PDB file of C-alpha atoms and ligand atoms in Angstrom:
ATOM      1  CA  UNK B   1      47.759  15.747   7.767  1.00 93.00           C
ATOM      2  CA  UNK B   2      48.795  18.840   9.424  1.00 98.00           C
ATOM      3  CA  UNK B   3      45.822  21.034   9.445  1.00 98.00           C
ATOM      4  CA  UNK B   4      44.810  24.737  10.378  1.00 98.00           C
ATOM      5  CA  UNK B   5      40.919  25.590  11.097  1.00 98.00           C
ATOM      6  CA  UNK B   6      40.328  29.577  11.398  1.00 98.00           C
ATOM      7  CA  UNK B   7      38.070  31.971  11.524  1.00 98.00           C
ATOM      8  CA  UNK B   8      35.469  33.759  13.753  1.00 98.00           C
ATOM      9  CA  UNK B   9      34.542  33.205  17.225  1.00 96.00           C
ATOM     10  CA  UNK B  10      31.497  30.871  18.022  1.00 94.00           C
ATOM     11  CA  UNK B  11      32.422  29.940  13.862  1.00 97.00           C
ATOM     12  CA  UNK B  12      32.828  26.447  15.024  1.00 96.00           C
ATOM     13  CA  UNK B  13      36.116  25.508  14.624  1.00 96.00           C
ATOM     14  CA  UNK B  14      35.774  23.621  18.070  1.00 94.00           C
ATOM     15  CA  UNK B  15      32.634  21.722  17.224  1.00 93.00           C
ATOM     16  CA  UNK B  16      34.212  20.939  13.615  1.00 98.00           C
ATOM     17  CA  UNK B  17      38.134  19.697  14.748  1.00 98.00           C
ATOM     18  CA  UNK B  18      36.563  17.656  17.712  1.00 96.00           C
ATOM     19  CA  UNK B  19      34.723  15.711  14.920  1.00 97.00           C
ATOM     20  CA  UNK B  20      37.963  15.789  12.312  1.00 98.00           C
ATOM     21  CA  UNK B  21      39.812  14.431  15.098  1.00 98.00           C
ATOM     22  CA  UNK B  22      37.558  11.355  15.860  1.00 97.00           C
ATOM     23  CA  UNK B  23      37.301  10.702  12.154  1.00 96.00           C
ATOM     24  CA  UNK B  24      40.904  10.770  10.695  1.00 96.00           C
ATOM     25  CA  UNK B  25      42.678   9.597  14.262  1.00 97.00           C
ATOM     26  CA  UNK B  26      44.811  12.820  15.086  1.00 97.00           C
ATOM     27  CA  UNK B  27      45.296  15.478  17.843  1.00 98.00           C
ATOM     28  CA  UNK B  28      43.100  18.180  17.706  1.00 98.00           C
ATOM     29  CA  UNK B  29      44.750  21.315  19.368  1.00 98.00           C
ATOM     30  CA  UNK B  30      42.968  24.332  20.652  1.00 97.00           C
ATOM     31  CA  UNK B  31      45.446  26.670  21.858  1.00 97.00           C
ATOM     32  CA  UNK B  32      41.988  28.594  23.559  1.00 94.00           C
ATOM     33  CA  UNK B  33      41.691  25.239  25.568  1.00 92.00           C
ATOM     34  CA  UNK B  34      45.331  24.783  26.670  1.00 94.00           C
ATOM     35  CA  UNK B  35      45.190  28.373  28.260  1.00 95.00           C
ATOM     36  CA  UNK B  36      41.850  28.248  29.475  1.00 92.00           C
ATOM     37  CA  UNK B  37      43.954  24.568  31.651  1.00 91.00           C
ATOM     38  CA  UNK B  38      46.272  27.360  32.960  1.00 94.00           C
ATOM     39  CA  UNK B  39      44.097  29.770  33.727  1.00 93.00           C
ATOM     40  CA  UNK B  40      42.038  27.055  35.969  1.00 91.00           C
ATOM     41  CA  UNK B  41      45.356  25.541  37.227  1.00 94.00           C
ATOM     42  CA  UNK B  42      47.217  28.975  37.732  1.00 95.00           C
ATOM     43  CA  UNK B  43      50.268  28.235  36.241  1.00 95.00           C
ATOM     44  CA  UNK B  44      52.757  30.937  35.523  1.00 94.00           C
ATOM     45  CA  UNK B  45      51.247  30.481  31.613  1.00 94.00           C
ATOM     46  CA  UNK B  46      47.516  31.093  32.882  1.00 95.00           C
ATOM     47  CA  UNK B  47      48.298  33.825  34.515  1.00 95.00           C
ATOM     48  CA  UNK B  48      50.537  35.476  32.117  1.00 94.00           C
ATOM     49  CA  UNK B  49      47.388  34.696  29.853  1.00 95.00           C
ATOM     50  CA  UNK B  50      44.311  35.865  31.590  1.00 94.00           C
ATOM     51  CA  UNK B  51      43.932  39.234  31.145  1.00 93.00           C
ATOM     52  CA  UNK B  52      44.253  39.042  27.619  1.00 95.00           C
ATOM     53  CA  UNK B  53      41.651  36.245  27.552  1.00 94.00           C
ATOM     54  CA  UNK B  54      39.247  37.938  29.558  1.00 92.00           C
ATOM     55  CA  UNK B  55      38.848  41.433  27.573  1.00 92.00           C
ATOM     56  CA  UNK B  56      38.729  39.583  24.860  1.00 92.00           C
ATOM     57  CA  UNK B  57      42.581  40.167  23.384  1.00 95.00           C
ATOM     58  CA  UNK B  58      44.973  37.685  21.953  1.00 97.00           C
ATOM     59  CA  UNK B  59      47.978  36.623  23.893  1.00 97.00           C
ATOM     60  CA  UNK B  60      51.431  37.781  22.827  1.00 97.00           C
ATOM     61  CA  UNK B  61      52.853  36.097  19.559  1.00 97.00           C
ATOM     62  CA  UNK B  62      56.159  34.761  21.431  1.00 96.00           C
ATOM     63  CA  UNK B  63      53.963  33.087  24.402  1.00 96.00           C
ATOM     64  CA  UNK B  64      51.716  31.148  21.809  1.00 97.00           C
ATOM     65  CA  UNK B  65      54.830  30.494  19.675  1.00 96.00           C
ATOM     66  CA  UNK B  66      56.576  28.613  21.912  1.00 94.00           C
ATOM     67  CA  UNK B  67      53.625  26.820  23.216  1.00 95.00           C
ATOM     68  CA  UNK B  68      52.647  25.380  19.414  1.00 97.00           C
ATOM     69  CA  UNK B  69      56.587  23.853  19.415  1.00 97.00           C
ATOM     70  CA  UNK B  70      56.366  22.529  22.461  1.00 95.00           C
ATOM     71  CA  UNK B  71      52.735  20.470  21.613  1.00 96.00           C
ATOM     72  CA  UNK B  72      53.349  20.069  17.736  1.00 97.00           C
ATOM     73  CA  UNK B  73      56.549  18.365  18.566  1.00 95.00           C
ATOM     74  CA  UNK B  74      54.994  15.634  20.943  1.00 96.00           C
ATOM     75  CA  UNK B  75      54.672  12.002  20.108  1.00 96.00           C
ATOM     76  CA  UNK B  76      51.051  11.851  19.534  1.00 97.00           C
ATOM     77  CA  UNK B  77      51.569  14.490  16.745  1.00 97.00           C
ATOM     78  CA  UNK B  78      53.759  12.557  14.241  1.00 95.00           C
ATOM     79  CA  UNK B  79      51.098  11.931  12.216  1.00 94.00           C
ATOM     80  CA  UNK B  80      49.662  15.469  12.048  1.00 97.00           C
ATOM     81  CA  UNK B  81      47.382  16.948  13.671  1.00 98.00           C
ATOM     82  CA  UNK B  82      44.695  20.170  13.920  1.00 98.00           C
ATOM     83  CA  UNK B  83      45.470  23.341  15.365  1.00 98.00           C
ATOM     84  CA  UNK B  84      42.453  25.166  16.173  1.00 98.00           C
ATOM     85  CA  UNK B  85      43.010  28.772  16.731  1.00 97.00           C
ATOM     86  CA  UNK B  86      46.180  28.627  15.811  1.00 98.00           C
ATOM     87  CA  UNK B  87      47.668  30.874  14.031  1.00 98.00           C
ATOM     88  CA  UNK B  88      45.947  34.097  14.995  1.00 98.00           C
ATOM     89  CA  UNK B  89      48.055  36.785  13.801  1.00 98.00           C
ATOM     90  CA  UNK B  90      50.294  36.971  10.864  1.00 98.00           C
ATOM     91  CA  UNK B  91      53.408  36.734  13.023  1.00 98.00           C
ATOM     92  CA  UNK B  92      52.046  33.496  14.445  1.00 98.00           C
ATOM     93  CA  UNK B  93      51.728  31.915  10.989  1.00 98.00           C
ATOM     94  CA  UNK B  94      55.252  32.787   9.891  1.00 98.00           C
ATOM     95  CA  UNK B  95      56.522  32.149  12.739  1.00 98.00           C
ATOM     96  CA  UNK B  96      54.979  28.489  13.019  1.00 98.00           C
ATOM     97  CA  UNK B  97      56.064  27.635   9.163  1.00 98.00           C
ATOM     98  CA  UNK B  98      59.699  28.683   9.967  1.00 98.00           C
ATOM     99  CA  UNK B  99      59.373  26.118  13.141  1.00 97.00           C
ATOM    100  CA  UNK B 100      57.666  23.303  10.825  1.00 97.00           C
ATOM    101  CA  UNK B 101      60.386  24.200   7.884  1.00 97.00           C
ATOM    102  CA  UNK B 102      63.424  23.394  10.485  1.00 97.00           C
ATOM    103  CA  UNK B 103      61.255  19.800  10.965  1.00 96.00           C
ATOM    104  CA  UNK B 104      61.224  19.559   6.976  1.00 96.00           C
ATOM    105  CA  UNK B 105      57.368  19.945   7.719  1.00 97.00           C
ATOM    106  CA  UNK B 106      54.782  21.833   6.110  1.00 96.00           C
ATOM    107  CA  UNK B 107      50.756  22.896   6.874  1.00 97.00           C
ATOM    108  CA  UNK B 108      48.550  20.754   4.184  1.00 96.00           C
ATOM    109  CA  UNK B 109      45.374  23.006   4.388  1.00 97.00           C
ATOM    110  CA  UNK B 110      44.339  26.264   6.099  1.00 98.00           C
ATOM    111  CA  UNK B 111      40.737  26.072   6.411  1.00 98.00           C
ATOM    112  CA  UNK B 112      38.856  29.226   6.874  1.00 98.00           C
ATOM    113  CA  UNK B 113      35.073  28.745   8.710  1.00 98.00           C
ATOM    114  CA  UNK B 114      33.209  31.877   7.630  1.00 98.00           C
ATOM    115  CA  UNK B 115      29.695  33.041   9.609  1.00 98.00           C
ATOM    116  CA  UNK B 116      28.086  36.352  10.396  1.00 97.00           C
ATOM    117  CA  UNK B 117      28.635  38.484  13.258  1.00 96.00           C
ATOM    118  CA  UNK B 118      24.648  37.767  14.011  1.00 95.00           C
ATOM    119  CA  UNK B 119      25.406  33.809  13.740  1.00 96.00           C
ATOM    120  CA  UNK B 120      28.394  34.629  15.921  1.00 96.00           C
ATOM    121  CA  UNK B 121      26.697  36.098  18.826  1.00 95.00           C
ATOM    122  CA  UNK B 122      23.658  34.327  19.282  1.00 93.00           C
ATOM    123  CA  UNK B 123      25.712  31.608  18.929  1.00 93.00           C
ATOM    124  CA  UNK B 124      28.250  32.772  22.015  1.00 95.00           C
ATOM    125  CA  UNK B 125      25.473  34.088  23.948  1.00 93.00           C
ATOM    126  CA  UNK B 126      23.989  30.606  24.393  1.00 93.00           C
ATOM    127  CA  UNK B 127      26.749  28.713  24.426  1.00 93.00           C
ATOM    128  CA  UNK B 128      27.461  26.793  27.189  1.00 95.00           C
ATOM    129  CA  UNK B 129      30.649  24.593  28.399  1.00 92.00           C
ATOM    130  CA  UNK B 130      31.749  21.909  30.463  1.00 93.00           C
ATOM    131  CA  UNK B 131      34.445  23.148  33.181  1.00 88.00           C
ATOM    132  CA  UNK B 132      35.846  19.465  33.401  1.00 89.00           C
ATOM    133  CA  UNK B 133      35.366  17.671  30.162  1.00 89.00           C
ATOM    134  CA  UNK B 134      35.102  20.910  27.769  1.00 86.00           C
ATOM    135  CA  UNK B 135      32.171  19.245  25.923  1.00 90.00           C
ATOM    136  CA  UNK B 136      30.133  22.252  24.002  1.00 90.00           C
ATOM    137  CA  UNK B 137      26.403  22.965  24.517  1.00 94.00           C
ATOM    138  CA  UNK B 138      23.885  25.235  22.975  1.00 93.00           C
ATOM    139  CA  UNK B 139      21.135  26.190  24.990  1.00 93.00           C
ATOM    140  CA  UNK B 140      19.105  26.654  21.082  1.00 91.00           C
ATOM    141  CA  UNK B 141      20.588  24.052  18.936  1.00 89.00           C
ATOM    142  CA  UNK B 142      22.551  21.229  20.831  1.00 91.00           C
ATOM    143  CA  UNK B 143      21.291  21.523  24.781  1.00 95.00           C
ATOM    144  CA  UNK B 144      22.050  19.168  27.378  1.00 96.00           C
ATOM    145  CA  UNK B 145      19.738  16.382  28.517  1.00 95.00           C
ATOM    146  CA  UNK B 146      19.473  17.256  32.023  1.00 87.00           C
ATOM    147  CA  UNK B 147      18.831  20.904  32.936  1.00 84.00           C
ATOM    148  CA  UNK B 148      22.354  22.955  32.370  1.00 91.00           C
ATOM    149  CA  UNK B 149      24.274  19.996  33.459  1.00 96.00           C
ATOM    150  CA  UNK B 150      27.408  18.033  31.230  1.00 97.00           C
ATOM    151  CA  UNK B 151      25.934  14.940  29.404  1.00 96.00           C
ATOM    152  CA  UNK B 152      29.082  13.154  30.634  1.00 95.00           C
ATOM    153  CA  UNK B 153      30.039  14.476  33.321  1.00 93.00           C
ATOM    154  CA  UNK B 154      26.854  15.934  35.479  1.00 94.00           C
ATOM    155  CA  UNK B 155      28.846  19.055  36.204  1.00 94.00           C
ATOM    156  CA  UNK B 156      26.990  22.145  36.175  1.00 96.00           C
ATOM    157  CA  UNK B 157      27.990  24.418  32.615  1.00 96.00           C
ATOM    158  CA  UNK B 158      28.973  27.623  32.160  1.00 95.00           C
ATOM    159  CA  UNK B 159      29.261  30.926  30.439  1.00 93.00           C
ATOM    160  CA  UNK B 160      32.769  31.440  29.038  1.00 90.00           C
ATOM    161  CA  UNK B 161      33.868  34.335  30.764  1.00 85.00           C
ATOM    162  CA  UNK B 162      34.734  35.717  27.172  1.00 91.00           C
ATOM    163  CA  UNK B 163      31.156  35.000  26.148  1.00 93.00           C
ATOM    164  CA  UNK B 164      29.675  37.955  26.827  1.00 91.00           C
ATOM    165  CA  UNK B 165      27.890  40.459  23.808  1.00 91.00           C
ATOM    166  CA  UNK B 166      30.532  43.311  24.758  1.00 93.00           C
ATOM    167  CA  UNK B 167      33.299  41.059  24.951  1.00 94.00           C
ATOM    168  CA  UNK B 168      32.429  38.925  21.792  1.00 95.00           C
ATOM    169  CA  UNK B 169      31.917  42.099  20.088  1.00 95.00           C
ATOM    170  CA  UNK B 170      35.747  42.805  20.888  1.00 95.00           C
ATOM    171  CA  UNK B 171      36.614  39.518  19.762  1.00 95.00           C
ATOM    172  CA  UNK B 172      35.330  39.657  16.456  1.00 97.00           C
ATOM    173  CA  UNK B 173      37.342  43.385  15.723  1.00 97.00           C
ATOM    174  CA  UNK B 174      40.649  41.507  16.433  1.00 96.00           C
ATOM    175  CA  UNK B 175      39.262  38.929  14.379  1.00 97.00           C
ATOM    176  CA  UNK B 176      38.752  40.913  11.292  1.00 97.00           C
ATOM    177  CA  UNK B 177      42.070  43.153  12.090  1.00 98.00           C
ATOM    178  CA  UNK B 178      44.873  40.420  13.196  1.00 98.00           C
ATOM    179  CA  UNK B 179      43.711  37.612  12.164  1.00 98.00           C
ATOM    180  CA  UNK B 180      41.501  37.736   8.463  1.00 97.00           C
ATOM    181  CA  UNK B 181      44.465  38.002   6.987  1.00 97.00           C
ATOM    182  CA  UNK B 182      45.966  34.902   7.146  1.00 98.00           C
ATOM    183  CA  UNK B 183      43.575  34.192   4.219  1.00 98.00           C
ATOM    184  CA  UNK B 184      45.891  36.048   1.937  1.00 98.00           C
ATOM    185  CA  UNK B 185      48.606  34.332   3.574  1.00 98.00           C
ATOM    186  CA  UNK B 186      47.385  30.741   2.851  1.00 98.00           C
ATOM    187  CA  UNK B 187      45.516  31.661  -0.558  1.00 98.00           C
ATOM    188  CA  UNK B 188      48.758  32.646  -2.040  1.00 97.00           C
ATOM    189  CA  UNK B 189      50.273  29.787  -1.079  1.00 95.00           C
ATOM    190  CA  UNK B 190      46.787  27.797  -2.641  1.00 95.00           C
ATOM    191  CA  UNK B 191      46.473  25.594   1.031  1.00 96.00           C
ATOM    192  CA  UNK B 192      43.297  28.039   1.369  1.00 97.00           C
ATOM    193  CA  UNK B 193      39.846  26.247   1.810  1.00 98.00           C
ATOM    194  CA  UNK B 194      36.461  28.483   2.490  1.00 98.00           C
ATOM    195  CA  UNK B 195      33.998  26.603   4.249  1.00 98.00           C
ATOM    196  CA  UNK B 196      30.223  28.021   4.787  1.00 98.00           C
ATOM    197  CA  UNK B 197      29.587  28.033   8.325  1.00 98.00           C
ATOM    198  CA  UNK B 198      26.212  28.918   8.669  1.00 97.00           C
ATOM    199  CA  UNK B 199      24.655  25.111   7.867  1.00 95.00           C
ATOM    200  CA  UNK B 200      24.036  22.344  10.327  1.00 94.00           C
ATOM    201  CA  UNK B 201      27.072  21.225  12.356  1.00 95.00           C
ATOM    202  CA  UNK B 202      26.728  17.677   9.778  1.00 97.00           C
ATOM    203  CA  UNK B 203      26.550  19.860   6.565  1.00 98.00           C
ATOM    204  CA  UNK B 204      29.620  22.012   7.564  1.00 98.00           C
ATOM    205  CA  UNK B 205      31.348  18.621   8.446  1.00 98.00           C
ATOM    206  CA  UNK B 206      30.660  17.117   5.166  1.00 98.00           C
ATOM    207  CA  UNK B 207      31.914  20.128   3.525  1.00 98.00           C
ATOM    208  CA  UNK B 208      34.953  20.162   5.090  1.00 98.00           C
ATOM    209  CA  UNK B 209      35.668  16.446   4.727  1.00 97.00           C
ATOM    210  CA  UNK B 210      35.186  17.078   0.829  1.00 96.00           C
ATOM    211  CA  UNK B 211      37.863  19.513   1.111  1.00 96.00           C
ATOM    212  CA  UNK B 212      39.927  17.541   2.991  1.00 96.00           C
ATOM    213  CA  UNK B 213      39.467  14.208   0.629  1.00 93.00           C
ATOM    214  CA  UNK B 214      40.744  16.186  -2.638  1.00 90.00           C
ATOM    215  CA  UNK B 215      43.525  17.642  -1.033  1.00 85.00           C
ATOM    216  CA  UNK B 216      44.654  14.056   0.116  1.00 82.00           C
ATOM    217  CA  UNK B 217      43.768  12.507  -3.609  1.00 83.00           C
ATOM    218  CA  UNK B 218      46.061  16.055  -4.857  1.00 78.00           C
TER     219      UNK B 218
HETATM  220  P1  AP5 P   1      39.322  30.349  21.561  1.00 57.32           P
HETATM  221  O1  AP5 P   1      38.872  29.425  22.606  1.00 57.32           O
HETATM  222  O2  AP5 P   1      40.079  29.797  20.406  1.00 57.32           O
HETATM  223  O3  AP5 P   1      38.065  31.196  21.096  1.00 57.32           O
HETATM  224  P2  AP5 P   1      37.541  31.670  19.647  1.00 57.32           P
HETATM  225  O4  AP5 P   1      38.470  31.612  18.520  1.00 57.32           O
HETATM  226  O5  AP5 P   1      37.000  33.014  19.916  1.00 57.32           O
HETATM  227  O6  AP5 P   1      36.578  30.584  19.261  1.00 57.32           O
HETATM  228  P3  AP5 P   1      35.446  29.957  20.096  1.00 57.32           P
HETATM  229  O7  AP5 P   1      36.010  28.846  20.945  1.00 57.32           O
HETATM  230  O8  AP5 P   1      34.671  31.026  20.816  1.00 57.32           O
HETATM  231  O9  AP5 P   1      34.470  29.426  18.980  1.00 57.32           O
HETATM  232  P4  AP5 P   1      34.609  28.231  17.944  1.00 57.32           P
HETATM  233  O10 AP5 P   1      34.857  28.785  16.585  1.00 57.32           O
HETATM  234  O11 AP5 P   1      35.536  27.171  18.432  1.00 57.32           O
HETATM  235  O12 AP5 P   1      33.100  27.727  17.977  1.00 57.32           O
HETATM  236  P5  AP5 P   1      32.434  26.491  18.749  1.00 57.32           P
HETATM  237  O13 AP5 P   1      32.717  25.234  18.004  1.00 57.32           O
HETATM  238  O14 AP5 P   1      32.755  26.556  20.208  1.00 57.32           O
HETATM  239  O15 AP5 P   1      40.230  31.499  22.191  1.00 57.32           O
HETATM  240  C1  AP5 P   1      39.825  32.167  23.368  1.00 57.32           C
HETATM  241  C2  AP5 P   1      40.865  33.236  23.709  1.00 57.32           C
HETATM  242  O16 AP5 P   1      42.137  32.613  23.951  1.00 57.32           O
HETATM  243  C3  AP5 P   1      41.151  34.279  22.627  1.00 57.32           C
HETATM  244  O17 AP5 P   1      40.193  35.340  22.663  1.00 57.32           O
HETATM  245  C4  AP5 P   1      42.553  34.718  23.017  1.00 57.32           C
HETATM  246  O18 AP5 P   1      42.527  35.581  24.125  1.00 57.32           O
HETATM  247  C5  AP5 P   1      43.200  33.419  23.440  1.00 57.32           C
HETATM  248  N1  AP5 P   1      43.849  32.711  22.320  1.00 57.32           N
HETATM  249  C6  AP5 P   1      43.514  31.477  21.834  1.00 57.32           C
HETATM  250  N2  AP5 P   1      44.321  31.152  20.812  1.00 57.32           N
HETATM  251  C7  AP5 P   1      45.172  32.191  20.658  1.00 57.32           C
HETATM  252  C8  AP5 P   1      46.229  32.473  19.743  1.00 57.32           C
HETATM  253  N3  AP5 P   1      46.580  31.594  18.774  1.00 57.32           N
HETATM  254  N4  AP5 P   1      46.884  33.646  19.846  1.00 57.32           N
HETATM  255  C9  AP5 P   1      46.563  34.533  20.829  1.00 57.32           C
HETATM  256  N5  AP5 P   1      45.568  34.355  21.707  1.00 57.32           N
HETATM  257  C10 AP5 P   1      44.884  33.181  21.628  1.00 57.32           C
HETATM  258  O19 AP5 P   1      30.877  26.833  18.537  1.00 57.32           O
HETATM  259  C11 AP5 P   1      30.293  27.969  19.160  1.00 57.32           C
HETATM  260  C12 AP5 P   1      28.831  27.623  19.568  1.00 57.32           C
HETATM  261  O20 AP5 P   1      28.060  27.426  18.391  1.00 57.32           O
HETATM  262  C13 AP5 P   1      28.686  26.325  20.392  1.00 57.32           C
HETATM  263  O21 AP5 P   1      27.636  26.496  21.317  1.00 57.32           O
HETATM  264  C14 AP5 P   1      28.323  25.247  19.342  1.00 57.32           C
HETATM  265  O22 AP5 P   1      27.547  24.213  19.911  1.00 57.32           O
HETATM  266  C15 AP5 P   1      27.535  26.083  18.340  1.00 57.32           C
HETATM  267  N6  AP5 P   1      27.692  25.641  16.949  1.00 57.32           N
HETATM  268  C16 AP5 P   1      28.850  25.277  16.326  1.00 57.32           C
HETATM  269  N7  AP5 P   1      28.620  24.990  15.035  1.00 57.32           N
HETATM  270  C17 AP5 P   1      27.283  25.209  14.824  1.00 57.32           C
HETATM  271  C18 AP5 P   1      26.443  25.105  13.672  1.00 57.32           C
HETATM  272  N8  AP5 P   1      26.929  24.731  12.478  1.00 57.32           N
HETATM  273  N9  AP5 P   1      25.133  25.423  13.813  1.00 57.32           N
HETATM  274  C19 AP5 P   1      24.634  25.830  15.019  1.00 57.32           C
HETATM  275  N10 AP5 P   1      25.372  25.922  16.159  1.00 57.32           N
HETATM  276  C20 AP5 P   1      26.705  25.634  16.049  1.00 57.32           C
END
């Protein structure tokens, strides 16, 4: 299945395509993840990137374009796969079904994670991440065993540099501007699927597996 999860920041389209992933066997891809690699490595895309990233803006349309060919057409992607955070504009989503159309591919479901802007940013605020192994923490509902240190990896977490109120607060205006509506979008084309965010991490799971079971018995 070729799937899209959108919506908010801190909505938990990580938390949920990490767990999609393990369950159905394909690639999750977080575009935020692949630039936040180039940022840390300083390749020519991290630093074309960082700015953006850091006040809180999306990256240009062309430079996120070409990176979703690139990925979507490796080998581990044959049998589908999840882009998280992908598409974020309009532009983006066009733009990535004219480059599946040329593959005589097609998205199966867009599914849309909808929270608050309170859930949001308490939920940024205490977020916490692993600089090596990008595993997610949350100092109030999922914290680490050992005090701010990675589970797997002992390295010492951190604040996204994004993850600050003013920041996050810019995030979720080019949220509602550029990307809300690619619900239209994918509604009209009836590959839309609104998911309640605001339950446990299992209950948002199990919705979203329901979803994703009729659309495969469809
Ligand atoms: P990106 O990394 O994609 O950030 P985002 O969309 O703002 O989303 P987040 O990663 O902040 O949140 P999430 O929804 O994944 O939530 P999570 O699961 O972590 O992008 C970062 C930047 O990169 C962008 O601002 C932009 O600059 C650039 N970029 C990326 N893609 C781009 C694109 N396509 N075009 C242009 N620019 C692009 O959960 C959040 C927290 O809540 C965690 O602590 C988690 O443990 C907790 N949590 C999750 N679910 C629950 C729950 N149900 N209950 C309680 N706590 C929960």
């Amino acid at each position: 299945m070729r799937l899209v999860f959108f919506g908010p920041p801190g909505s938990g389209k990580g938390t949920q395509a990490k767990m999609v992933s393990d369950r159905l066997g394909i690639p999750q891809i977080s575009t935020g993840d692949i630039l936040r690699e180039a940022v840390a490595r300083g390749s020519d895309l991290g630093k074309k990137a960082r700015s953006y990233m850091d006040a809180g803006k999306l990256v240009p349309d062309d430079i996120m374009l070409s990176l979703i060919e690139k990925r979507t057409g490796e080998a581990d992607c044959a049998k589908g796969y999840i882009l998280d955070g992908f598409p974020r504009t309009l532009a983006q989503a066009i733009g990535l079904d004219e480059i599946l159309s040329q593959r005589h591919e097609s998205i199966d479901l867009a599914i849309l994670i909808e929270v608050s802007d309170e859930t949001v940013i308490t939920r940024l605020t205490r977020r916490r991440v692993c600089p090596q192994c990008h595993a997610l923490y949350n100092l109030d509902t999922d914290p680490p065993k050992d005090d701010n240190r990675c589970d797997r990896c002992g390295v010492e977490l951190v604040l996204r540099s994004d993850d600050e109120e003013t920041t996050v607060r810019t995030r979720l205006n080019v949220y509602r501007n550029d990307t809300l509506p690619l619900a239209d979008y994918y509604e009209s084309r009836g590959i839309l699927r609104r998911i309640d965010g605001e339950g446990r991490v299992e209950e948002v799971f199990d919705a979203i597996m329901e979803a994703l079971t009729e659309v495969r018995q469809s």
